Short mmCIF file of C-alpha atoms in Angstrom, two decimals:
data_model
loop_
_atom_site.label_atom_id
_atom_site.label_comp_id
_atom_site.label_asym_id
_atom_site.label_seq_id
_atom_site.Cartn_x
_atom_site.Cartn_y
_atom_site.Cartn_z
CA UNK I 1 -109.86 -5.11 61.25
CA UNK I 2 -110.21 -1.46 62.04
CA UNK I 3 -111.10 1.15 59.48
CA UNK I 4 -110.15 4.76 60.04
CA UNK I 5 -112.32 7.38 58.49
CA UNK I 6 -110.48 10.29 56.89
CA UNK I 7 -112.00 13.65 57.38
CA UNK I 8 -113.39 15.28 54.26
CA UNK I 9 -110.89 18.20 54.13
CA UNK I 10 -107.89 16.04 54.74
CA UNK I 11 -109.07 13.50 52.18
CA UNK I 12 -109.26 16.17 49.50
CA UNK I 13 -105.72 17.40 50.24
CA UNK I 14 -104.35 13.84 50.20
CA UNK I 15 -105.85 13.11 46.75
CA UNK I 16 -104.52 16.36 45.23
CA UNK I 17 -101.07 15.77 46.70
CA UNK I 18 -100.96 12.22 45.34
CA UNK I 19 -101.89 13.42 41.85
CA UNK I 20 -99.19 16.14 41.99
CA UNK I 21 -96.52 13.64 43.04
CA UNK I 22 -97.49 11.24 40.26
CA UNK I 23 -97.46 14.14 37.76
CA UNK I 24 -94.00 15.25 38.79
CA UNK I 25 -92.67 11.71 38.55
CA UNK I 26 -94.18 11.35 35.06
CA UNK I 27 -92.69 14.66 33.90
CA UNK I 28 -89.30 13.62 35.23
CA UNK I 29 -89.44 10.28 33.43
CA UNK I 30 -90.53 11.97 30.15
CA UNK I 31 -87.93 14.69 30.41
CA UNK I 32 -85.20 12.16 31.07
CA UNK I 33 -86.26 10.04 28.13
CA UNK I 34 -86.59 13.09 25.84
CA UNK I 35 -83.17 14.39 26.88
CA UNK I 36 -81.64 11.02 26.15
CA UNK I 37 -82.70 11.20 22.52
CA UNK I 38 -82.54 14.98 21.97
CA UNK I 39 -79.03 15.36 23.44
CA UNK I 40 -79.69 18.81 24.94
CA UNK I 41 -76.49 20.46 26.17
CA UNK I 42 -75.41 23.66 27.89
CA UNK I 43 -73.44 26.62 26.58
CA UNK I 44 -71.56 28.57 29.22
CA UNK I 45 -72.48 32.25 29.07
CA UNK I 46 -71.08 35.20 31.00
CA UNK I 47 -73.77 34.46 33.55
CA UNK I 48 -75.95 31.38 33.45
CA UNK I 49 -76.57 28.75 30.78
CA UNK I 50 -78.91 28.18 27.85
CA UNK I 51 -80.12 24.90 26.45
CA UNK I 52 -79.52 24.01 22.81
CA UNK I 53 -79.55 21.05 20.45
CA UNK I 54 -76.24 20.50 18.51
CA UNK I 55 -77.97 20.29 15.12
CA UNK I 56 -79.48 23.76 15.69
CA UNK I 57 -76.08 25.13 14.67
CA UNK I 58 -75.59 22.96 11.61
CA UNK I 59 -76.71 25.58 9.12
CA UNK I 60 -75.17 23.91 6.07
CA UNK I 61 -74.72 20.34 4.86
CA UNK I 62 -72.22 19.84 2.02
CA UNK I 63 -71.50 16.94 -0.31
CA UNK I 64 -69.08 16.51 -3.20
CA UNK I 65 -68.69 14.09 -6.09
CA UNK I 66 -65.96 13.35 -8.62
CA UNK I 67 -68.30 11.55 -11.01
CA UNK I 68 -71.56 13.50 -10.63
CA UNK I 69 -73.33 10.50 -9.16
CA UNK I 70 -71.76 9.34 -5.91
CA UNK I 71 -71.60 12.04 -3.22
CA UNK I 72 -69.84 12.04 0.14
CA UNK I 73 -70.44 14.48 2.97
CA UNK I 74 -67.65 17.03 3.56
CA UNK I 75 -66.79 19.41 6.42
CA UNK I 76 -65.18 22.24 4.45
CA UNK I 77 -66.06 24.08 1.26
CA UNK I 78 -63.93 22.57 -1.54
CA UNK I 79 -61.56 24.55 -3.71
CA UNK I 80 -62.51 26.14 -7.00
CA UNK I 81 -61.86 22.93 -8.92
CA UNK I 82 -65.34 21.97 -7.71
CA UNK I 83 -68.48 23.88 -8.64
CA UNK I 84 -71.89 24.08 -6.98
CA UNK I 85 -74.55 21.91 -8.59
CA UNK I 86 -77.29 24.56 -8.82
CA UNK I 87 -79.97 22.04 -9.75
CA UNK I 88 -79.50 19.95 -6.60
CA UNK I 89 -78.49 22.61 -4.07
CA UNK I 90 -81.04 24.62 -2.09
CA UNK I 91 -81.76 26.49 1.15
CA UNK I 92 -84.84 26.22 3.39
CA UNK I 93 -86.33 28.26 6.22
CA UNK I 94 -88.65 25.60 7.64
CA UNK I 95 -86.88 22.34 6.73
CA UNK I 96 -89.60 21.67 4.14
CA UNK I 97 -89.97 24.37 1.50
CA UNK I 98 -87.14 25.68 -0.67
CA UNK I 99 -86.20 29.31 -0.23
CA UNK I 100 -86.36 30.50 -3.82
CA UNK I 101 -84.86 33.89 -2.97
CA UNK I 102 -81.52 32.31 -1.97
CA UNK I 103 -78.84 32.35 -4.69
CA UNK I 104 -76.20 29.62 -4.58
CA UNK I 105 -73.70 29.23 -7.42
CA UNK I 106 -70.04 29.15 -8.47
CA UNK I 107 -68.98 32.18 -10.52
CA UNK I 108 -66.64 32.25 -13.52
CA UNK I 109 -63.63 32.79 -11.26
CA UNK I 110 -64.39 29.63 -9.28
CA UNK I 111 -65.70 31.53 -6.23
CA UNK I 112 -68.57 29.84 -4.38
CA UNK I 113 -71.30 32.46 -3.90
CA UNK I 114 -74.13 32.45 -1.33
CA UNK I 115 -76.53 35.40 -1.68
CA UNK I 116 -79.84 36.48 -0.11
CA UNK I 117 -79.69 34.03 2.79
CA UNK I 118 -82.10 34.67 5.66
CA UNK I 119 -81.41 34.59 9.38
CA UNK I 120 -82.73 31.05 9.80
CA UNK I 121 -81.62 29.59 6.46
CA UNK I 122 -80.37 26.03 6.36
CA UNK I 123 -78.62 25.06 3.14
CA UNK I 124 -77.81 21.78 1.42
CA UNK I 125 -74.99 22.14 -1.09
CA UNK I 126 -73.78 19.61 -3.66
CA UNK I 127 -70.42 20.11 -5.41
CA UNK I 128 -69.34 18.53 -8.71
CA UNK I 129 -65.82 18.36 -10.16
CA UNK I 130 -65.10 21.52 -12.17
CA UNK I 131 -62.46 20.01 -14.47
CA UNK I 132 -62.08 18.07 -17.68
CA UNK I 133 -59.41 15.75 -19.05
CA UNK I 134 -57.77 16.85 -22.32
CA UNK I 135 -55.17 15.22 -24.53
CA UNK I 136 -51.89 17.06 -25.21
CA UNK I 137 -48.35 16.23 -26.30
CA UNK I 138 -47.75 15.54 -22.60
CA UNK I 139 -50.56 12.97 -22.55
CA UNK I 140 -53.86 13.40 -20.75
CA UNK I 141 -53.98 16.30 -18.30
CA UNK I 142 -56.78 17.51 -16.02
CA UNK I 143 -57.77 21.13 -16.73
CA UNK I 144 -59.93 23.48 -14.64
CA UNK I 145 -63.12 24.79 -16.25
CA UNK I 146 -63.05 28.31 -14.85
CA UNK I 147 -61.00 31.52 -15.08
CA UNK I 148 -58.89 32.35 -12.01
CA UNK I 149 -59.01 35.80 -10.45
CA UNK I 150 -55.69 37.35 -11.50
CA UNK I 151 -55.95 39.99 -8.79
CA UNK I 152 -55.44 37.24 -6.22
CA UNK I 153 -52.08 35.54 -5.72
CA UNK I 154 -52.09 31.78 -6.27
CA UNK I 155 -50.62 30.49 -3.00
CA UNK I 156 -51.80 26.88 -3.29
CA UNK I 157 -51.75 24.24 -6.03
CA UNK I 158 -54.53 25.55 -8.25
CA UNK I 159 -53.70 23.18 -11.11
CA UNK I 160 -53.83 23.64 -14.88
CA UNK I 161 -56.05 26.16 -16.69
CA UNK I 162 -57.04 26.90 -20.24
CA UNK I 163 -56.23 30.44 -21.31
CA UNK I 164 -59.37 32.06 -22.74
CA UNK I 165 -57.73 33.89 -25.60
CA UNK I 166 -55.00 33.60 -28.22
CA UNK I 167 -51.26 34.21 -28.30
CA UNK I 168 -48.84 35.21 -31.08
CA UNK I 169 -47.71 31.76 -32.23
CA UNK I 170 -50.40 31.72 -34.94
CA UNK I 171 -52.09 28.46 -34.09
CA UNK I 172 -55.61 27.50 -33.12
CA UNK I 173 -54.96 24.97 -30.37
CA UNK I 174 -55.99 25.58 -26.74
CA UNK I 175 -53.38 27.17 -24.47
CA UNK I 176 -52.86 25.53 -21.06
CA UNK I 177 -50.87 27.02 -18.18
CA UNK I 178 -49.80 25.92 -14.69
CA UNK I 179 -50.86 28.09 -11.73
CA UNK I 180 -49.92 28.32 -8.06
CA UNK I 181 -47.83 26.01 -5.90
CA UNK I 182 -47.87 23.18 -8.44
CA UNK I 183 -45.50 20.24 -8.72
CA UNK I 184 -46.47 18.43 -11.92
CA UNK I 185 -44.67 20.47 -14.61
CA UNK I 186 -41.12 19.12 -14.38
CA UNK I 187 -39.42 18.08 -17.63
CA UNK I 188 -35.95 16.78 -18.55
CA UNK I 189 -34.48 17.68 -21.92
CA UNK I 190 -30.75 17.59 -22.77
CA UNK I 191 -27.46 16.75 -21.07
CA UNK I 192 -24.76 19.19 -19.95
CA UNK I 193 -21.45 17.60 -18.91
CA UNK I 194 -23.22 14.34 -18.08
CA UNK I 195 -25.81 16.18 -16.04
CA UNK I 196 -29.47 16.17 -17.01
CA UNK I 197 -30.96 19.56 -17.88
CA UNK I 198 -34.24 20.18 -16.06
CA UNK I 199 -37.00 22.56 -17.10
CA UNK I 200 -40.42 23.54 -15.86
CA UNK I 201 -43.43 23.93 -18.15
CA UNK I 202 -44.91 27.44 -18.16
CA UNK I 203 -47.63 26.80 -20.72
CA UNK I 204 -48.47 25.42 -24.12
CA UNK I 205 -48.62 27.69 -27.18
CA UNK I 206 -51.46 27.96 -29.68
CA UNK I 207 -49.37 26.13 -32.31
CA UNK I 208 -49.09 23.13 -29.97
CA UNK I 209 -45.51 23.74 -28.81
CA UNK I 210 -44.53 23.80 -25.14
CA UNK I 211 -42.91 26.80 -23.41
CA UNK I 212 -40.42 25.79 -20.71
CA UNK I 213 -38.11 27.72 -18.37
CA UNK I 214 -34.65 26.61 -17.27
CA UNK I 215 -34.61 24.98 -13.81
CA UNK I 216 -31.01 23.72 -13.45
CA UNK I 217 -29.09 20.47 -13.80
CA UNK I 218 -28.92 17.24 -11.84
CA UNK I 219 -27.01 13.95 -11.91
CA UNK I 220 -30.25 12.02 -11.57
CA UNK I 221 -33.56 11.66 -13.39
CA UNK I 222 -35.36 11.24 -10.08
CA UNK I 223 -33.66 13.95 -8.01
CA UNK I 224 -34.36 17.45 -9.30
CA UNK I 225 -32.19 20.53 -8.89
CA UNK I 226 -33.05 22.64 -5.86
CA UNK I 227 -36.02 24.77 -7.05
CA UNK I 228 -35.19 27.51 -4.52
CA UNK I 229 -31.58 28.24 -5.40
CA UNK I 230 -29.17 29.99 -7.78
CA UNK I 231 -28.94 26.69 -9.64
CA UNK I 232 -32.18 27.63 -11.42
CA UNK I 233 -30.22 30.34 -13.29
CA UNK I 234 -27.43 30.21 -15.89
CA UNK I 235 -25.81 33.23 -14.27
CA UNK I 236 -26.56 36.91 -13.84
CA UNK I 237 -26.38 40.01 -16.02
CA UNK I 238 -27.69 43.52 -16.44
CA UNK I 239 -30.60 43.73 -18.85
CA UNK I 240 -28.78 46.49 -20.70
CA UNK I 241 -25.54 48.33 -19.99
CA UNK I 242 -27.24 51.72 -20.34
CA UNK I 243 -30.44 53.04 -18.74
CA UNK I 244 -30.68 56.61 -20.11
CA UNK I 245 -33.02 56.01 -23.07
CA UNK I 246 -36.36 54.29 -23.70
CA UNK I 247 -34.73 51.95 -26.20
CA UNK I 248 -32.94 50.08 -23.40
CA UNK I 249 -36.16 48.43 -22.23
CA UNK I 250 -36.02 46.23 -25.33
CA UNK I 251 -34.59 42.73 -25.59
CA UNK I 252 -33.53 44.10 -28.96
CA UNK I 253 -33.67 47.79 -29.80
CA UNK I 254 -33.08 50.59 -32.33
CA UNK I 255 -32.32 54.19 -31.45
CA UNK I 256 -35.26 56.45 -32.26
CA UNK I 257 -37.61 53.53 -33.01
CA UNK I 258 -39.99 52.40 -30.27
CA UNK I 259 -40.30 48.88 -31.69
CA UNK I 260 -36.87 48.53 -33.28
CA UNK I 261 -34.81 45.31 -33.17
CA UNK I 262 -31.44 46.25 -34.72
CA UNK I 263 -29.22 45.81 -31.65
CA UNK I 264 -29.02 43.04 -29.09
CA UNK I 265 -29.44 43.84 -25.42
CA UNK I 266 -26.75 42.84 -22.93
CA UNK I 267 -28.89 40.01 -21.58
CA UNK I 268 -29.75 38.47 -24.97
CA UNK I 269 -26.05 38.34 -25.81
CA UNK I 270 -25.47 36.29 -22.65
CA UNK I 271 -28.41 34.00 -23.38
CA UNK I 272 -27.32 33.47 -27.00
CA UNK I 273 -23.84 32.37 -25.95
CA UNK I 274 -25.29 29.86 -23.49
CA UNK I 275 -27.72 28.52 -26.10
CA UNK I 276 -25.02 28.25 -28.81
CA UNK I 277 -22.93 26.17 -26.41
CA UNK I 278 -25.84 23.76 -25.95
CA UNK I 279 -26.35 23.43 -29.71
CA UNK I 280 -22.70 23.34 -30.81
CA UNK I 281 -21.79 20.70 -28.24
CA UNK I 282 -24.90 18.57 -28.86
CA UNK I 283 -26.23 19.10 -25.38
CA UNK I 284 -29.75 19.47 -26.75
CA UNK I 285 -31.36 18.39 -30.01
CA UNK I 286 -32.03 21.61 -31.96
CA UNK I 287 -34.67 19.91 -34.14
CA UNK I 288 -36.95 19.95 -31.11
CA UNK I 289 -36.81 23.74 -30.75
CA UNK I 290 -39.74 25.65 -32.23
CA UNK I 291 -38.59 29.04 -33.57
CA UNK I 292 -42.06 29.97 -34.84
CA UNK I 293 -43.70 30.27 -31.43
CA UNK I 294 -41.72 33.44 -30.72
CA UNK I 295 -41.42 35.75 -27.72
CA UNK I 296 -43.19 39.05 -27.03
CA UNK I 297 -41.48 42.13 -25.60
CA UNK I 298 -44.57 44.35 -25.71
CA UNK I 299 -43.66 48.04 -26.12
CA UNK I 300 -47.12 49.50 -26.65
CA UNK I 301 -47.19 52.52 -24.36
CA UNK I 302 -48.67 55.79 -23.20
CA UNK I 303 -47.13 59.07 -22.11
CA UNK I 304 -50.18 60.20 -20.09
CA UNK I 305 -50.95 59.51 -16.46
CA UNK I 306 -53.86 57.25 -17.47
CA UNK I 307 -51.24 54.58 -18.29
CA UNK I 308 -53.60 52.87 -20.75
CA UNK I 309 -51.32 51.69 -23.57
CA UNK I 310 -51.71 52.91 -27.13
CA UNK I 311 -50.14 51.62 -30.33
CA UNK I 312 -48.95 55.11 -31.30
CA UNK I 313 -48.78 57.32 -28.21
CA UNK I 314 -45.58 59.17 -29.10
CA UNK I 315 -43.71 57.55 -26.22
CA UNK I 316 -40.97 54.93 -26.14
CA UNK I 317 -38.34 57.18 -27.74
CA UNK I 318 -35.38 59.02 -26.22
CA UNK I 319 -36.00 60.60 -22.82
CA UNK I 320 -39.80 60.83 -23.03
CA UNK I 321 -41.42 59.63 -19.80
CA UNK I 322 -43.25 56.50 -20.92
CA UNK I 323 -45.44 53.80 -19.35
CA UNK I 324 -45.55 50.45 -21.14
CA UNK I 325 -48.42 48.01 -21.58
CA UNK I 326 -47.17 45.49 -19.05
CA UNK I 327 -47.30 48.10 -16.26
CA UNK I 328 -50.90 48.96 -17.07
CA UNK I 329 -52.07 45.34 -17.37
CA UNK I 330 -50.28 43.84 -14.37
CA UNK I 331 -49.82 46.67 -11.89
CA UNK I 332 -53.00 48.67 -12.52
CA UNK I 333 -55.66 46.42 -14.09
CA UNK I 334 -54.54 42.96 -12.99
CA UNK I 335 -55.46 41.66 -16.45
CA UNK I 336 -52.49 39.80 -17.95
CA UNK I 337 -52.53 38.73 -21.58
CA UNK I 338 -50.66 36.35 -23.87
CA UNK I 339 -51.33 38.52 -26.92
CA UNK I 340 -48.71 40.73 -28.56
CA UNK I 341 -50.19 44.01 -29.77
CA UNK I 342 -47.48 45.05 -32.21
CA UNK I 343 -45.96 42.47 -34.57
CA UNK I 344 -42.61 44.29 -34.39
CA UNK I 345 -42.42 43.34 -30.70
CA UNK I 346 -42.46 39.61 -31.56
CA UNK I 347 -39.01 38.05 -31.53
CA UNK I 348 -38.74 34.92 -33.67
CA UNK I 349 -35.70 33.60 -31.87
CA UNK I 350 -34.94 30.18 -30.39
CA UNK I 351 -34.42 31.36 -26.80
CA UNK I 352 -35.76 34.25 -24.74
CA UNK I 353 -37.14 35.09 -21.31
CA UNK I 354 -40.44 34.75 -19.49
CA UNK I 355 -42.85 37.72 -19.60
CA UNK I 356 -44.49 39.58 -16.72
CA UNK I 357 -47.88 38.48 -18.06
CA UNK I 358 -46.83 34.83 -17.89
CA UNK I 359 -45.76 35.32 -14.28
CA UNK I 360 -49.14 36.92 -13.57
CA UNK I 361 -51.33 34.23 -15.14
CA UNK I 362 -49.36 31.57 -13.25
CA UNK I 363 -50.07 33.22 -9.89
CA UNK I 364 -47.87 36.27 -9.22
CA UNK I 365 -49.43 39.63 -8.31
CA UNK I 366 -47.65 42.97 -8.62
CA UNK I 367 -45.85 43.91 -5.35
CA UNK I 368 -47.38 40.95 -3.48
CA UNK I 369 -45.19 38.40 -1.69
CA UNK I 370 -45.98 34.89 -2.82
CA UNK I 371 -43.21 32.52 -1.75
CA UNK I 372 -45.39 29.53 -2.71
CA UNK I 373 -45.54 30.49 -6.39
CA UNK I 374 -43.85 27.72 -8.39
CA UNK I 375 -41.79 30.32 -10.28
CA UNK I 376 -40.38 31.76 -7.07
CA UNK I 377 -36.77 30.55 -6.68
CA UNK I 378 -35.79 32.78 -3.73
CA UNK I 379 -33.62 34.58 -6.29
CA UNK I 380 -34.24 37.75 -8.29
CA UNK I 381 -34.34 37.25 -12.06
CA UNK I 382 -35.32 39.15 -15.21
CA UNK I 383 -38.38 38.99 -17.42
CA UNK I 384 -38.43 40.56 -20.92
CA UNK I 385 -41.39 42.92 -20.29
CA UNK I 386 -40.74 46.70 -20.39
CA UNK I 387 -42.36 48.68 -17.56
CA UNK I 388 -41.45 52.37 -17.84
CA UNK I 389 -38.95 55.11 -18.51
CA UNK I 390 -38.87 57.85 -15.88
CA UNK I 391 -36.64 59.96 -13.65
CA UNK I 392 -35.86 59.07 -10.05
CA UNK I 393 -35.83 61.46 -7.07
CA UNK I 394 -32.32 62.58 -8.05
CA UNK I 395 -33.53 63.39 -11.58
CA UNK I 396 -31.55 60.50 -13.05
CA UNK I 397 -33.07 58.85 -16.14
CA UNK I 398 -34.08 55.25 -15.53
CA UNK I 399 -35.29 52.52 -17.89
CA UNK I 400 -37.24 49.79 -16.05
CA UNK I 401 -38.05 46.20 -16.98
CA UNK I 402 -40.14 43.83 -14.85
CA UNK I 403 -38.53 41.12 -12.76
CA UNK I 404 -39.35 38.38 -10.29
CA UNK I 405 -37.97 39.34 -6.89
CA UNK I 406 -37.16 37.11 -3.94
CA UNK I 407 -40.27 35.74 -2.17
CA UNK I 408 -42.24 35.70 -5.40
CA UNK I 409 -42.76 39.47 -5.75
CA UNK I 410 -43.45 40.74 -9.28
CA UNK I 411 -42.12 44.27 -9.75
CA UNK I 412 -39.75 46.41 -11.86
CA UNK I 413 -35.99 46.89 -11.85
CA UNK I 414 -33.45 49.33 -13.27
CA UNK I 415 -32.02 47.73 -16.44
CA UNK I 416 -28.39 48.33 -15.34
CA UNK I 417 -28.72 46.14 -12.26
CA UNK I 418 -27.26 42.64 -12.47
CA UNK I 419 -29.89 39.99 -11.83
CA UNK I 420 -30.48 36.33 -12.58
CA UNK I 421 -31.09 34.82 -16.02
CA UNK I 422 -33.54 31.98 -16.60
CA UNK I 423 -33.71 31.15 -20.33
CA UNK I 424 -37.00 30.08 -21.91
CA UNK I 425 -37.36 27.88 -25.00
CA UNK I 426 -40.30 26.49 -26.99
CA UNK I 427 -40.29 22.74 -27.58
CA UNK I 428 -41.89 21.52 -30.79
CA UNK I 429 -45.28 19.84 -30.74
CA UNK I 430 -43.50 16.92 -32.43
CA UNK I 431 -41.51 15.95 -29.33
CA UNK I 432 -42.13 12.56 -27.79
CA UNK I 433 -42.42 12.01 -24.07
CA UNK I 434 -40.81 8.65 -23.32
CA UNK I 435 -42.01 8.45 -19.73
CA UNK I 436 -42.82 10.39 -16.61
CA UNK I 437 -45.76 12.10 -14.93
CA UNK I 438 -44.26 15.57 -14.56
CA UNK I 439 -43.60 15.33 -10.83
CA UNK I 440 -40.35 16.27 -9.14
CA UNK I 441 -39.46 12.58 -8.67
CA UNK I 442 -40.91 11.39 -11.98
CA UNK I 443 -40.45 14.20 -14.54
CA UNK I 444 -41.50 14.11 -18.18
CA UNK I 445 -38.56 12.75 -20.19
CA UNK I 446 -38.16 14.00 -23.77
CA UNK I 447 -36.97 11.25 -26.10
CA UNK I 448 -33.69 12.08 -27.83
#
C-alpha cells in the first residue's frame, strides 16, 4: 500500500475547502427546512422581489359571539348590531405587551372606532351582540342597543331600534321603529272585496299602539302586494287645491291662524272617503283603531334665514316667507323627532299620513337616493309635514309639503301637484296577532 504525502500548502487549502463545502451544505439544509415551516413567499415588485411571511400582513384578528361566551373567528368587521368588547380587545406592538394608548370601542351610533394605532400595531378584537329581545304586542322582537346616525341613509337591513325620546300619544312605553331594507314588518288587517289588506309597520307608539302604512291588497296571505308599485297607494291627489297661502301646508287649516284646523285639506278629504268605505262596509274592525295616538303636522316655524323653528316666529300666515320645523330638522340638522311641539298641530283622527321625520328615522335622508329603503315604492307619495312657503324664480307663491320621491328620495313638493296617497292608521295595543312572523311570506295576521 502506497501513501502519498500532501504538501503542507495544499493540505491547508484542502481542509479549508472541505469545511466550506460542508458549511454550505448545512446552510442549504437549514434554509430548506426553515422555509418549509416559515412559508416565505415572494411579492412581485416593479423590479425585483422581496421576501415576506403571510402572517406579517395579518394586522387584525377578529372574533364574534352571539352569547358572550362562544366566539368564532371572522374575516370582516360585523355590522353595528355587534359591539366591540372593550375588556377583551387589545392591540400590541411586540406581540406580548398591550398598547394602552390604542383606543378600540363602538360608539353610540354603532360605529366601530380604532384610534391611536401605531405603525406596527397588531390588534385582537372581540365583538358581542349589540341587541336585546323585548316583548311587544307583536311578540318577542330583537332590538338594537344603539342610536343610528340619521345623517346616513339606511341602505341595508339595519333592524329594529328603540327611539330615545317620547312622542305625542301620551304613553310611557318604549317606541320601536324599523330601519333600512327590512322585511319583517308585514301585517294583514282587513278584507276589501275578498282581498286581504296588507300594511307595513312603521313603529310603535308610546301608548302601546302600532302605526302602520297601507301597502296594498292581495288574494293570498302568503303572497304580498308588489312593494314597488302603484298598488301601495289608494290613488293620487293634490295635497291642497291652492298653493298661494301658508295655510295650505296644513292637513287641516284656518285662514290667518298658523296652527288652525277648521278646514280639511284636499288630501284628507280623499283619505276620509276611503276610510269611511272600509268602516261602513265592514272591511276593517273599527274597534281596533286607536284614535288617541294621533298624527302630527308640525307647523312650528321661523321667518329668518337661520331656519331654526320657533313656537311664535310670526310666520305661517298669509304670504310671509316661512320655513317649517321639518325642513330644519331633516334637511339642515339631520335630527328627526317624533315629538310634536305645538298641541294644536296634533290631529286626533283615525287616519292620516306618514311624517317626514318618520321617513328619516327609518332610513331616508333629504335629497339622497335610497332605493333600498323599505318605504321606497318607486312611486312618489305625500307625507303630512310642512316644509316652507316661498316664491319661485317666476315670483309665484308656493306652499311646499315634504314627500317621498321615486328611488327613496325625501324632499319637498308643491301642494297643488297630484301625487300618491298612502294612508296611515294606528292599531290598538289590544289587538291580537293570531299568527305570523312579519315576513313577506308569513305576515303578522290580526285576529278579527
